Short mmCIF file of C-alpha atoms and ligand atoms in Angstrom, two decimals:
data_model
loop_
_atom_site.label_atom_id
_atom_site.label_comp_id
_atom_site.label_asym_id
_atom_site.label_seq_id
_atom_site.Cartn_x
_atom_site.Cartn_y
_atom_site.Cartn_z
CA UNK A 1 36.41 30.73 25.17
CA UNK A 2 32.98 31.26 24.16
CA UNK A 3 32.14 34.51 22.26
CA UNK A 4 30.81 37.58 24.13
CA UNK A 5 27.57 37.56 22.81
CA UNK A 6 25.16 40.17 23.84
CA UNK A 7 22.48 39.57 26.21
CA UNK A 8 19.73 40.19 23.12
CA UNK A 9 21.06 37.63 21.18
CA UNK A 10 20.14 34.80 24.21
CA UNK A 11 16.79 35.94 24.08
CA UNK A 12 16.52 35.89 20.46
CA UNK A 13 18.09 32.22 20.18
CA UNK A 14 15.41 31.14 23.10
CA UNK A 15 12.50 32.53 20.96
CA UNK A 16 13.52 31.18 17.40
CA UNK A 17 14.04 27.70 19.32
CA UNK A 18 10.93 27.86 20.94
CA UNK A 19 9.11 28.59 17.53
CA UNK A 20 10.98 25.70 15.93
CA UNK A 21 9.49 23.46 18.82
CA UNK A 22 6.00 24.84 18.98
CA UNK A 23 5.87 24.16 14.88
CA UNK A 24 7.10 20.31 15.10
CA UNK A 25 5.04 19.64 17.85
CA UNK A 26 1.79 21.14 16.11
CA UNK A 27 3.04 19.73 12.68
CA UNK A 28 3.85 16.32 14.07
CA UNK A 29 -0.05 16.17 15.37
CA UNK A 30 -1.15 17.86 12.47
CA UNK A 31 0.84 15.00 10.05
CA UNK A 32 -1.35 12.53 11.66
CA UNK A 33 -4.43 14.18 10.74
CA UNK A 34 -3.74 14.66 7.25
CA UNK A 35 -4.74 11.93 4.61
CA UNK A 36 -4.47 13.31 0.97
CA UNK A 37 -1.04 13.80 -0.56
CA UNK A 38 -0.46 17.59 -1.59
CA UNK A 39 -1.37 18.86 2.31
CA UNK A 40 0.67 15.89 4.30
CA UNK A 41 3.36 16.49 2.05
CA UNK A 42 3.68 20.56 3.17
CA UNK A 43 2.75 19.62 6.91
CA UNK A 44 5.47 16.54 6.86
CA UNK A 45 7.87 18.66 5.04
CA UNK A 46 7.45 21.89 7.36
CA UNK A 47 7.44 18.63 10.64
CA UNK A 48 11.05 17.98 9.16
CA UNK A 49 12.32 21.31 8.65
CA UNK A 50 11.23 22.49 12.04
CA UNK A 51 12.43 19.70 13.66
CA UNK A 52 15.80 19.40 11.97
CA UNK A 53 16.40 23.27 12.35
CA UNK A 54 16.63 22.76 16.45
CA UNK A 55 19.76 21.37 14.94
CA UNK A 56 21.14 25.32 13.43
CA UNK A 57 20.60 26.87 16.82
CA UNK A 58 22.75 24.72 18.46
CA UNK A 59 26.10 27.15 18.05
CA UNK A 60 24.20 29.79 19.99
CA UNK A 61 22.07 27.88 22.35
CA UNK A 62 25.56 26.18 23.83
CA UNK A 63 27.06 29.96 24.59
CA UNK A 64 23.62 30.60 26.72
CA UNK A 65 23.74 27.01 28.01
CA UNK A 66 27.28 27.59 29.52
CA UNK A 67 26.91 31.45 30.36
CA UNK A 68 24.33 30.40 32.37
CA UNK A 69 25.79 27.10 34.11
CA UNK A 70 28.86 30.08 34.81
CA UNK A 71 25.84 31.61 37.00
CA UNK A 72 24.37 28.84 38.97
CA UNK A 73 24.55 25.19 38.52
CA UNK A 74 22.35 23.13 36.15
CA UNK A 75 18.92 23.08 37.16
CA UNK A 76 15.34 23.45 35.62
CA UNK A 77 15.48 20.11 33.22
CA UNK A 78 17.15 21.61 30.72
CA UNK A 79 19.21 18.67 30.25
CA UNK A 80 16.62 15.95 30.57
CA UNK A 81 14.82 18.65 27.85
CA UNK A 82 18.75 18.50 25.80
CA UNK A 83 18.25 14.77 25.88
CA UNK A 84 14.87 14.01 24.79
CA UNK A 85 14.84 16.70 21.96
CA UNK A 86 18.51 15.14 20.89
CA UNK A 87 16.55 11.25 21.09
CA UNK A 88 13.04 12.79 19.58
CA UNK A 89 15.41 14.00 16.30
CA UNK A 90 17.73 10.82 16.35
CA UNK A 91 14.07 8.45 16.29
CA UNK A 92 12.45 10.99 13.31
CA UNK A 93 15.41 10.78 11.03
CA UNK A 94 15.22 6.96 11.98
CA UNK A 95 11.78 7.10 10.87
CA UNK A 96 12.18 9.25 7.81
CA UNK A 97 15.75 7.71 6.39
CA UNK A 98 15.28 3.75 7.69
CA UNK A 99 11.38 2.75 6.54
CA UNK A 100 11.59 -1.28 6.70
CA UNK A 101 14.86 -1.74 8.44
CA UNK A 102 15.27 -3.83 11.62
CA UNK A 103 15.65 -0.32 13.41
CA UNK A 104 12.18 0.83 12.60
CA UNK A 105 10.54 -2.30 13.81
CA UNK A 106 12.35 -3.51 16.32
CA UNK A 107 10.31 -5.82 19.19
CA UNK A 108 7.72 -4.92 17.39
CA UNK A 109 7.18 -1.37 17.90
CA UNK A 110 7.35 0.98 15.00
CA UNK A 111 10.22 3.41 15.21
CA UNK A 112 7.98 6.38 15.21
CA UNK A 113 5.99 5.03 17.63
CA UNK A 114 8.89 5.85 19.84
CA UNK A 115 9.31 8.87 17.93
CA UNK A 116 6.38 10.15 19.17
CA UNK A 117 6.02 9.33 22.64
CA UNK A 118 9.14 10.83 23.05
CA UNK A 119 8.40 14.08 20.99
CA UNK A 120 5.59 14.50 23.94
CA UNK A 121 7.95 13.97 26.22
CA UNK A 122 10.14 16.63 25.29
CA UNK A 123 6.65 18.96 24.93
CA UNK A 124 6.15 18.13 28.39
CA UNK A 125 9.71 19.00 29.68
CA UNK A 126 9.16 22.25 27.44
CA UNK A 127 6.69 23.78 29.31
CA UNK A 128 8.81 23.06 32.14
CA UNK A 129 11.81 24.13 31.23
CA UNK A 130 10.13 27.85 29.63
CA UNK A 131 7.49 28.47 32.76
CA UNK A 132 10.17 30.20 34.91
CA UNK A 133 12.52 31.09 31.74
CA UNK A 134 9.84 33.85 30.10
CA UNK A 135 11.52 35.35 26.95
CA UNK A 136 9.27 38.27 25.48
CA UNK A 137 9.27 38.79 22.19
CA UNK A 138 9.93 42.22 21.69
CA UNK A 139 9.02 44.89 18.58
CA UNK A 140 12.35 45.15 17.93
CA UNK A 141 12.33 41.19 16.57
CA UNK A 142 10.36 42.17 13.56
CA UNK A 143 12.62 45.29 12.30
CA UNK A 144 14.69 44.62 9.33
CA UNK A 145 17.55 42.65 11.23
CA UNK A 146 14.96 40.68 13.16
CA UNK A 147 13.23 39.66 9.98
CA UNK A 148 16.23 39.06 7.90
CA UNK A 149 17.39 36.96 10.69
CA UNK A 150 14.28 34.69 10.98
CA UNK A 151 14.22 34.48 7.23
CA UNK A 152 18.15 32.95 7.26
CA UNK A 153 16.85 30.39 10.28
CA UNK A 154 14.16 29.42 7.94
CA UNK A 155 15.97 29.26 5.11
CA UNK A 156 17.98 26.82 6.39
CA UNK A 157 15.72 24.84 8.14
CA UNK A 158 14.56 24.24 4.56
CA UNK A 159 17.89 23.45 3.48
CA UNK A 160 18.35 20.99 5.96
CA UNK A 161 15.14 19.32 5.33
CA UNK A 162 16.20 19.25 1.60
CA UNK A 163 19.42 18.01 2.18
CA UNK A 164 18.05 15.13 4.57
CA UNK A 165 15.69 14.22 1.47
CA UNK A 166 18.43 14.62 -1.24
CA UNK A 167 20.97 12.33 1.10
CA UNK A 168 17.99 9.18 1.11
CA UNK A 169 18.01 9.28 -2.85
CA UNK A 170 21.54 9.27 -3.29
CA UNK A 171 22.20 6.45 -0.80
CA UNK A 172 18.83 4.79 -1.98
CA UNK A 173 17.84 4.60 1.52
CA UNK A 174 14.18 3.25 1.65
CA UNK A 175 13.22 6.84 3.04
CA UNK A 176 13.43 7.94 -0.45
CA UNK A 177 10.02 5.69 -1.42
CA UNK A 178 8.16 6.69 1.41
CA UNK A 179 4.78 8.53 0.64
CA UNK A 180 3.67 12.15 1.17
CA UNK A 181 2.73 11.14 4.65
CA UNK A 182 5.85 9.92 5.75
CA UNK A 183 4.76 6.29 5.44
CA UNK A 184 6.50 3.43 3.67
CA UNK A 185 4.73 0.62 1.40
CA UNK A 186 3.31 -3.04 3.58
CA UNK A 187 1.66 -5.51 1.77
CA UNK A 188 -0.13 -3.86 -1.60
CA UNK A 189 -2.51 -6.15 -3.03
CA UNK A 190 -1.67 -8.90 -0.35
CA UNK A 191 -3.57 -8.53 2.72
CA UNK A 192 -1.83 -11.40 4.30
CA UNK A 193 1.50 -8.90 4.32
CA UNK A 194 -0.18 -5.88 6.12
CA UNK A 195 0.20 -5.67 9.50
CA UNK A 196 -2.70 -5.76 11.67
CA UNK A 197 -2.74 -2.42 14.07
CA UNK A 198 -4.85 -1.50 16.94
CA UNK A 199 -5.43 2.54 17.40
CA UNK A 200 -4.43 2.25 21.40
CA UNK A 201 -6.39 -0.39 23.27
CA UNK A 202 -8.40 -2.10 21.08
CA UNK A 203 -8.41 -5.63 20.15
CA UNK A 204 -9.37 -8.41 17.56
CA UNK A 205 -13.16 -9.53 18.63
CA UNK A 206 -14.03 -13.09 19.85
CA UNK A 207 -17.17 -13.11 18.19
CA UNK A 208 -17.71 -10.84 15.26
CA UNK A 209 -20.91 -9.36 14.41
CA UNK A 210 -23.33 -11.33 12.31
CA UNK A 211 -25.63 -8.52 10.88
CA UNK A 212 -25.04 -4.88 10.71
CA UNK A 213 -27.75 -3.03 11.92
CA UNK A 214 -28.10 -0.14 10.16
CA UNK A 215 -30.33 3.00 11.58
CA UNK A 216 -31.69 6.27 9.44
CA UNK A 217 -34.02 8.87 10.67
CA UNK A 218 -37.24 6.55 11.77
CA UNK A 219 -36.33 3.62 10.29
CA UNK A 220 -33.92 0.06 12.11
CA UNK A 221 -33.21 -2.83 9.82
CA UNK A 222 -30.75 -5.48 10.58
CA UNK A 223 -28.53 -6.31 7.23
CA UNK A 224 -27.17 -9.87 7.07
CA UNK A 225 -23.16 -9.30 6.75
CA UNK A 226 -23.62 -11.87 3.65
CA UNK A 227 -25.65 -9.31 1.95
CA UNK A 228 -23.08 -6.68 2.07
CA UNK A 229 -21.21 -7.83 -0.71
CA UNK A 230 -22.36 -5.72 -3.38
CA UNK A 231 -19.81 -5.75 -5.90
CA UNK A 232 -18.40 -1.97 -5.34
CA UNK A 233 -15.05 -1.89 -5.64
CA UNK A 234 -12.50 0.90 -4.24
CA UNK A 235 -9.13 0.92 -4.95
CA UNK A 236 -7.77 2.97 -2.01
CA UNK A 237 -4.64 3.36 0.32
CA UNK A 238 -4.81 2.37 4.27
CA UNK A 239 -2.27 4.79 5.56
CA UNK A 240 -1.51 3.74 9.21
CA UNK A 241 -0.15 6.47 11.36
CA UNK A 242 2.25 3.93 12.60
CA UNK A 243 4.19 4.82 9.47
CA UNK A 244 3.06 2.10 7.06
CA UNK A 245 0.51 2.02 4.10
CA UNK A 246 -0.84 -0.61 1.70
CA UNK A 247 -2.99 -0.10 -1.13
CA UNK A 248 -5.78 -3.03 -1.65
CA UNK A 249 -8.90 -3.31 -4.28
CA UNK A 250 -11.88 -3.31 -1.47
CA UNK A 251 -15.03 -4.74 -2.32
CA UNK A 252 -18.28 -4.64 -0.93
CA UNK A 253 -21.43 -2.16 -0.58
CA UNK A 254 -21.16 2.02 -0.96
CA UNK A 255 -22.23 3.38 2.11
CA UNK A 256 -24.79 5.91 0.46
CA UNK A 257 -26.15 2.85 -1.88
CA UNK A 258 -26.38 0.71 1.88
CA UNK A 259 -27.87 3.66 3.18
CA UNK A 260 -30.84 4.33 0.61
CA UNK A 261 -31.67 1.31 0.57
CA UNK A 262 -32.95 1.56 4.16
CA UNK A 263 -34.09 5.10 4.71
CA UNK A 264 -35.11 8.00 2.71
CA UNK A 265 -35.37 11.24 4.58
CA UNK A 266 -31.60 11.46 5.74
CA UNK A 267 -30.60 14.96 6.63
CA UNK A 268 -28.98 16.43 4.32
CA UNK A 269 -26.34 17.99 6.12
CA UNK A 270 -26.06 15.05 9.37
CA UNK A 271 -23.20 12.79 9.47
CA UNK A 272 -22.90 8.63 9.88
CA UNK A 273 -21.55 7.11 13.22
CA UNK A 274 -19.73 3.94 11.96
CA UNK A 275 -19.41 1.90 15.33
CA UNK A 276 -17.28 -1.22 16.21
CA UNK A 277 -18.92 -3.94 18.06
CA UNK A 278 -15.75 -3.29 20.52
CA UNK A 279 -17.25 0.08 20.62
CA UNK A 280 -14.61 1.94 18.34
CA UNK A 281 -16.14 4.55 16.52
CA UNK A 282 -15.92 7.20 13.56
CA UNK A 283 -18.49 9.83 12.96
CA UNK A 284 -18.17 11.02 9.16
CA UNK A 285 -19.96 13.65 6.80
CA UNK A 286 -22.94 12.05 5.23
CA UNK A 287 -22.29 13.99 2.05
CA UNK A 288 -19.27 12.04 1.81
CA UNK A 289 -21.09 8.53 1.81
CA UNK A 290 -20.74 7.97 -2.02
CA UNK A 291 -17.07 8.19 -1.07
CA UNK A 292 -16.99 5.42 1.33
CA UNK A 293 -17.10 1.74 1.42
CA UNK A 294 -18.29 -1.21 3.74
CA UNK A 295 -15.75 -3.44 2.65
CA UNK A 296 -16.29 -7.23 3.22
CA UNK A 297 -13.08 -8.15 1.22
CA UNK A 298 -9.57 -7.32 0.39
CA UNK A 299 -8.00 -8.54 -2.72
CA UNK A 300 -10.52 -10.77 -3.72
CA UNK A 301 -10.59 -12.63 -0.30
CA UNK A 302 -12.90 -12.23 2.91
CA UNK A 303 -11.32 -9.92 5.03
CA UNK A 304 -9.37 -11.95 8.24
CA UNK A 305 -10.78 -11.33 11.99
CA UNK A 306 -7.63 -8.56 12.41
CA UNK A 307 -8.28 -6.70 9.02
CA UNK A 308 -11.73 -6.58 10.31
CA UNK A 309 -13.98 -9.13 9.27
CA UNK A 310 -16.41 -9.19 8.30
CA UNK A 311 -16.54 -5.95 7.87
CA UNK A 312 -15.12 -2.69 7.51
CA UNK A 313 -15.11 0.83 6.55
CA UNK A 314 -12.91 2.16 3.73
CA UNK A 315 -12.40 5.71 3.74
CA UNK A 316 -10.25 7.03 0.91
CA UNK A 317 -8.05 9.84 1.60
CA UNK A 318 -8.48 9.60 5.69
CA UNK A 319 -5.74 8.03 7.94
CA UNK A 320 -6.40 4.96 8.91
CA UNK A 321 -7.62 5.74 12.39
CA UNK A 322 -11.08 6.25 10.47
CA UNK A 323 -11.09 2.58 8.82
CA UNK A 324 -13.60 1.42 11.51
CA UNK A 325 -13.26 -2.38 12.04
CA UNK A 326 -15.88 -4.97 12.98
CA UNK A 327 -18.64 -2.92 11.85
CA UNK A 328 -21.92 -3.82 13.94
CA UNK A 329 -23.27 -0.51 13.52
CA UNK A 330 -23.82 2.24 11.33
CA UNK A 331 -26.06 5.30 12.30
CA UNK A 332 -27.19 8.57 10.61
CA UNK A 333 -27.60 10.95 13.47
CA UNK A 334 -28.46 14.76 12.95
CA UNK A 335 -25.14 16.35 14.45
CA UNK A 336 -22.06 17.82 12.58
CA UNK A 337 -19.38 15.16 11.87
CA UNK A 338 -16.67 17.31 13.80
CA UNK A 339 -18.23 16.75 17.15
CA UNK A 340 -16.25 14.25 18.39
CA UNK A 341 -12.52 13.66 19.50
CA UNK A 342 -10.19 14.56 16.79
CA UNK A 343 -8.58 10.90 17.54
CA UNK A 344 -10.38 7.80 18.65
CA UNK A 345 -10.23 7.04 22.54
CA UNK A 346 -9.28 3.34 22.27
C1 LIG B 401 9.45 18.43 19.72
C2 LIG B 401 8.84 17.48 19.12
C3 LIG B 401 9.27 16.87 17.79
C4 LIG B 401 10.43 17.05 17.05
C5 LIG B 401 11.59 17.94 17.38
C6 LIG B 401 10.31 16.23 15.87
C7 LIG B 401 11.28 16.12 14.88
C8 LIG B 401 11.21 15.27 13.77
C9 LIG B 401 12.26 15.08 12.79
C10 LIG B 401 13.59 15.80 12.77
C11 LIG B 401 11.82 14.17 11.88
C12 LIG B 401 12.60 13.64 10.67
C13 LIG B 401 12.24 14.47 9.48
C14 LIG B 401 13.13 14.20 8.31
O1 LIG B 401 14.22 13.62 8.50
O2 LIG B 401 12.76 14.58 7.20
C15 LIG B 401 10.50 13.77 12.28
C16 LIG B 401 9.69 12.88 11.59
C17 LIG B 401 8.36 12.63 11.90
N1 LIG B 401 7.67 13.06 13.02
FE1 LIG B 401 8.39 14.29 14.45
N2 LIG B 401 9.11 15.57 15.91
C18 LIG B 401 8.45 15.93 17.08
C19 LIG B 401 7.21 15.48 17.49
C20 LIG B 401 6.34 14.71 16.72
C21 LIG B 401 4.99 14.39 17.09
C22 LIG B 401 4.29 14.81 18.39
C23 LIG B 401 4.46 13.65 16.04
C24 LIG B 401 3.09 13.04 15.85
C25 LIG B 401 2.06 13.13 16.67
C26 LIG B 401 5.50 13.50 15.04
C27 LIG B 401 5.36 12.83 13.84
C28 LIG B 401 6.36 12.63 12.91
C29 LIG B 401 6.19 11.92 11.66
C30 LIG B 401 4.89 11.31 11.12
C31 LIG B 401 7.45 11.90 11.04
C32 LIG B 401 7.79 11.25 9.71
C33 LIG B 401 7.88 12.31 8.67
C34 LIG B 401 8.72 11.92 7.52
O3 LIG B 401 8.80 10.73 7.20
O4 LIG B 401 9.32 12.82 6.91
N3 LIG B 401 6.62 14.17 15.49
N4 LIG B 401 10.15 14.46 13.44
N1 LIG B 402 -12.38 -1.25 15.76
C1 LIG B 402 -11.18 -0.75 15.41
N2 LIG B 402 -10.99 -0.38 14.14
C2 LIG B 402 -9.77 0.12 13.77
C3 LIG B 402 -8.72 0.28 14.70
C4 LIG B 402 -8.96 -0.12 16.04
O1 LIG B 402 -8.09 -0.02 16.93
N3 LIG B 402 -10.20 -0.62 16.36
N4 LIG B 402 -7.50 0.79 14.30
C5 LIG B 402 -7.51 1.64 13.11
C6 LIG B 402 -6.17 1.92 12.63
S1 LIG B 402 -5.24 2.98 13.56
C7 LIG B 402 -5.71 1.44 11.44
S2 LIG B 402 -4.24 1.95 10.80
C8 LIG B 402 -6.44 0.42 10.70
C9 LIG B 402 -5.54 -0.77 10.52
O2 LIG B 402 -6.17 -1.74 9.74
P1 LIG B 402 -5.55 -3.20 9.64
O3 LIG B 402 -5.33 -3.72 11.03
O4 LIG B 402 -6.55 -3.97 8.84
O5 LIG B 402 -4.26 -3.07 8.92
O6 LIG B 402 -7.64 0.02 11.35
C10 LIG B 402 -8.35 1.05 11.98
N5 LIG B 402 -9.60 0.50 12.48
MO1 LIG B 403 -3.18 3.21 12.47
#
């Protein structure tokens, strides 16, 4: 027999739980927008935590679960919501613990892929499941008990995170290499091993671009893609948000030595379009051009038609959503670089 609990503490296990979701679902996005190391590794971390702490409510949310099934039969998806939460965890931990293993890229599809498709899934059946099912917070929730009790359910949520973490170095489960992004090592310094990946619906050109045509503030020249090869090297890490990363030396022309070349007057706080001859595009700061690189090779080889010949953008510290392939375009345009879908369209 399930214990008495008072009506309050139903409430109070609905809100914490909804917190927990509403943080993994804006971490998970948020962990694919983040490129550098120290702020993917809080946002991945806090993904984890809030993700694996759905796990600590479970004591309480079963004794509202079944006082309300006493009251009227299941209804209101809040089993297909059980389910897809319970499969969204199961496919993270996958993720997180597995890395390389035949689970993670089965048929071809990266574990986390899965992951999250199904993590919007259960946003979906969320909003579903809480429309009719209101719980408001109440000033009461932030008194002394209310705060002492949020700061034990995140407390632990750390603790679980940790323990996850601790449990993939003592088994030496490949989760323990991954990187701050939650992304584990393909093909470093051997192109040949990285995977090729499409964003959504893009694919590998018939015929590639033979000139870049690069435009500045009055001025059009066409660059032959054999003079792009300048001799700048980056050494810099793809990070795929499919879960993998590689780290290559890149070599061809800086973007802002490409771009003086060709123009002068360039605004000096516009932004670049880097466009894809499929029509993929990135728009990017143009005070960040001495940072970037059109590469032409990898490793000391041209790049192949799916890494993007003949060429590419490299963009150290940025996912690899913004690695533009098939460059037949580049464009200084007098706009702000954020104007423009946080995540490409194809
Ligand atoms: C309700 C929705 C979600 C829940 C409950 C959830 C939960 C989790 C959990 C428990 C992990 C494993 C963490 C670990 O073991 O350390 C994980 C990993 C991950 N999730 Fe989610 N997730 C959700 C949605 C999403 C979404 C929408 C995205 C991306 C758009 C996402 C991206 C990731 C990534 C990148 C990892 C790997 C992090 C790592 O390696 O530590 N998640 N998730
Ligand atoms: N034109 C174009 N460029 C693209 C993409 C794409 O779909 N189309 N995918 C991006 C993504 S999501 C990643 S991770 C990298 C993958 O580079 P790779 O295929 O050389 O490994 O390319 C990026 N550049
Ligand atoms: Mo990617």
């Amino acid at each position: 027999m399930a214990l008495p609990l008072p009506r309050r503490a139903g409430r109070r296990t609905n809100v914490g739980l909804l917190a927990l979701f509403l943080l993994a679902l804006g971490t998970g996005v948020l962990a694919f927008a983040v490129g550098s190391p120290v702020p993917a590794r809080l946002v991945v971390a806090a993904h984890g935590a809030a993700g694996l702490g759905l796990l600590l409510l479970v004591p309480w949310k079963s004794v509202v679960v079944r006082r309300a099934w006493q009251r009227r039969p299941a209804g209101g998806g809040g089993v297909s919501l059980g389910v897809a939460t319970v499969l969204t965890l199961l496919t993270g931990v996958l993720h997180a613990g597995g890395g390389t293993g035949p689970w993670s890229w089965s048929a071809g599809v990266p574990v986390l892929h899965v992951h999250v498709a199904l993590g919007a899934a259960t946003g979906a059946l969320l909003v579903v499941h809480a429309w009719g099912r209101r719980q408001r917070p109440r000033a009461t929730d932030l008194d002394r008990r209310g705060l002492l009790r949020a700061g034990a359910l995140g407390a632990g949520t750390v603790a679980l995170w940790g323990a996850g973490e601790a449990l993939w170095r003592l088994t030496g489960a490949a989760g323990a290499a991954r990187r701050a992004t939650g992304s584990f090592e393909r093909g470093t310094d051997d192109p040949a091993a990285m995977p090729v990946t499409q964003w959504i619906s893009d694919a590998v050109p018939d015929s590639p671009a033979a000139e870049l045509v690069v435009t500045t503030p009055g001025r059009r020249v066409r660059v032959p893609v054999g003079d792009l090869d300048q001799g700048d090297v980056f050494r810099a890490v793809l990070d795929c948000t499919g879960g993998w990363y590689a780290v290559q030396d890149w070599r061809g022309v800086r973007l802002d030595r490409l771009l003086a070349s060709v123009g002068r007057d360039l605004p000096a706080d516009g932004a670049v379009d880097v466009v894809s001859v499929t029509g993929f595009r990135r728009r990017l700061p143009l005070s960040e051009a001495g940072g970037l690189l059109l590469a032409t090779h990898a490793a000391g080889r041209p790049l192949s038609p799916g890494h993007g010949a003949p060429v590419r953008l490299v963009a150290p510290g940025r996912r690899g959503f913004w690695w533009v392939k098939w460059v037949a375009r580049v464009e200084v345009v007098d706009a702000p670089w954020w104007l423009q879908s946080p995540f490409p369209l194809q």
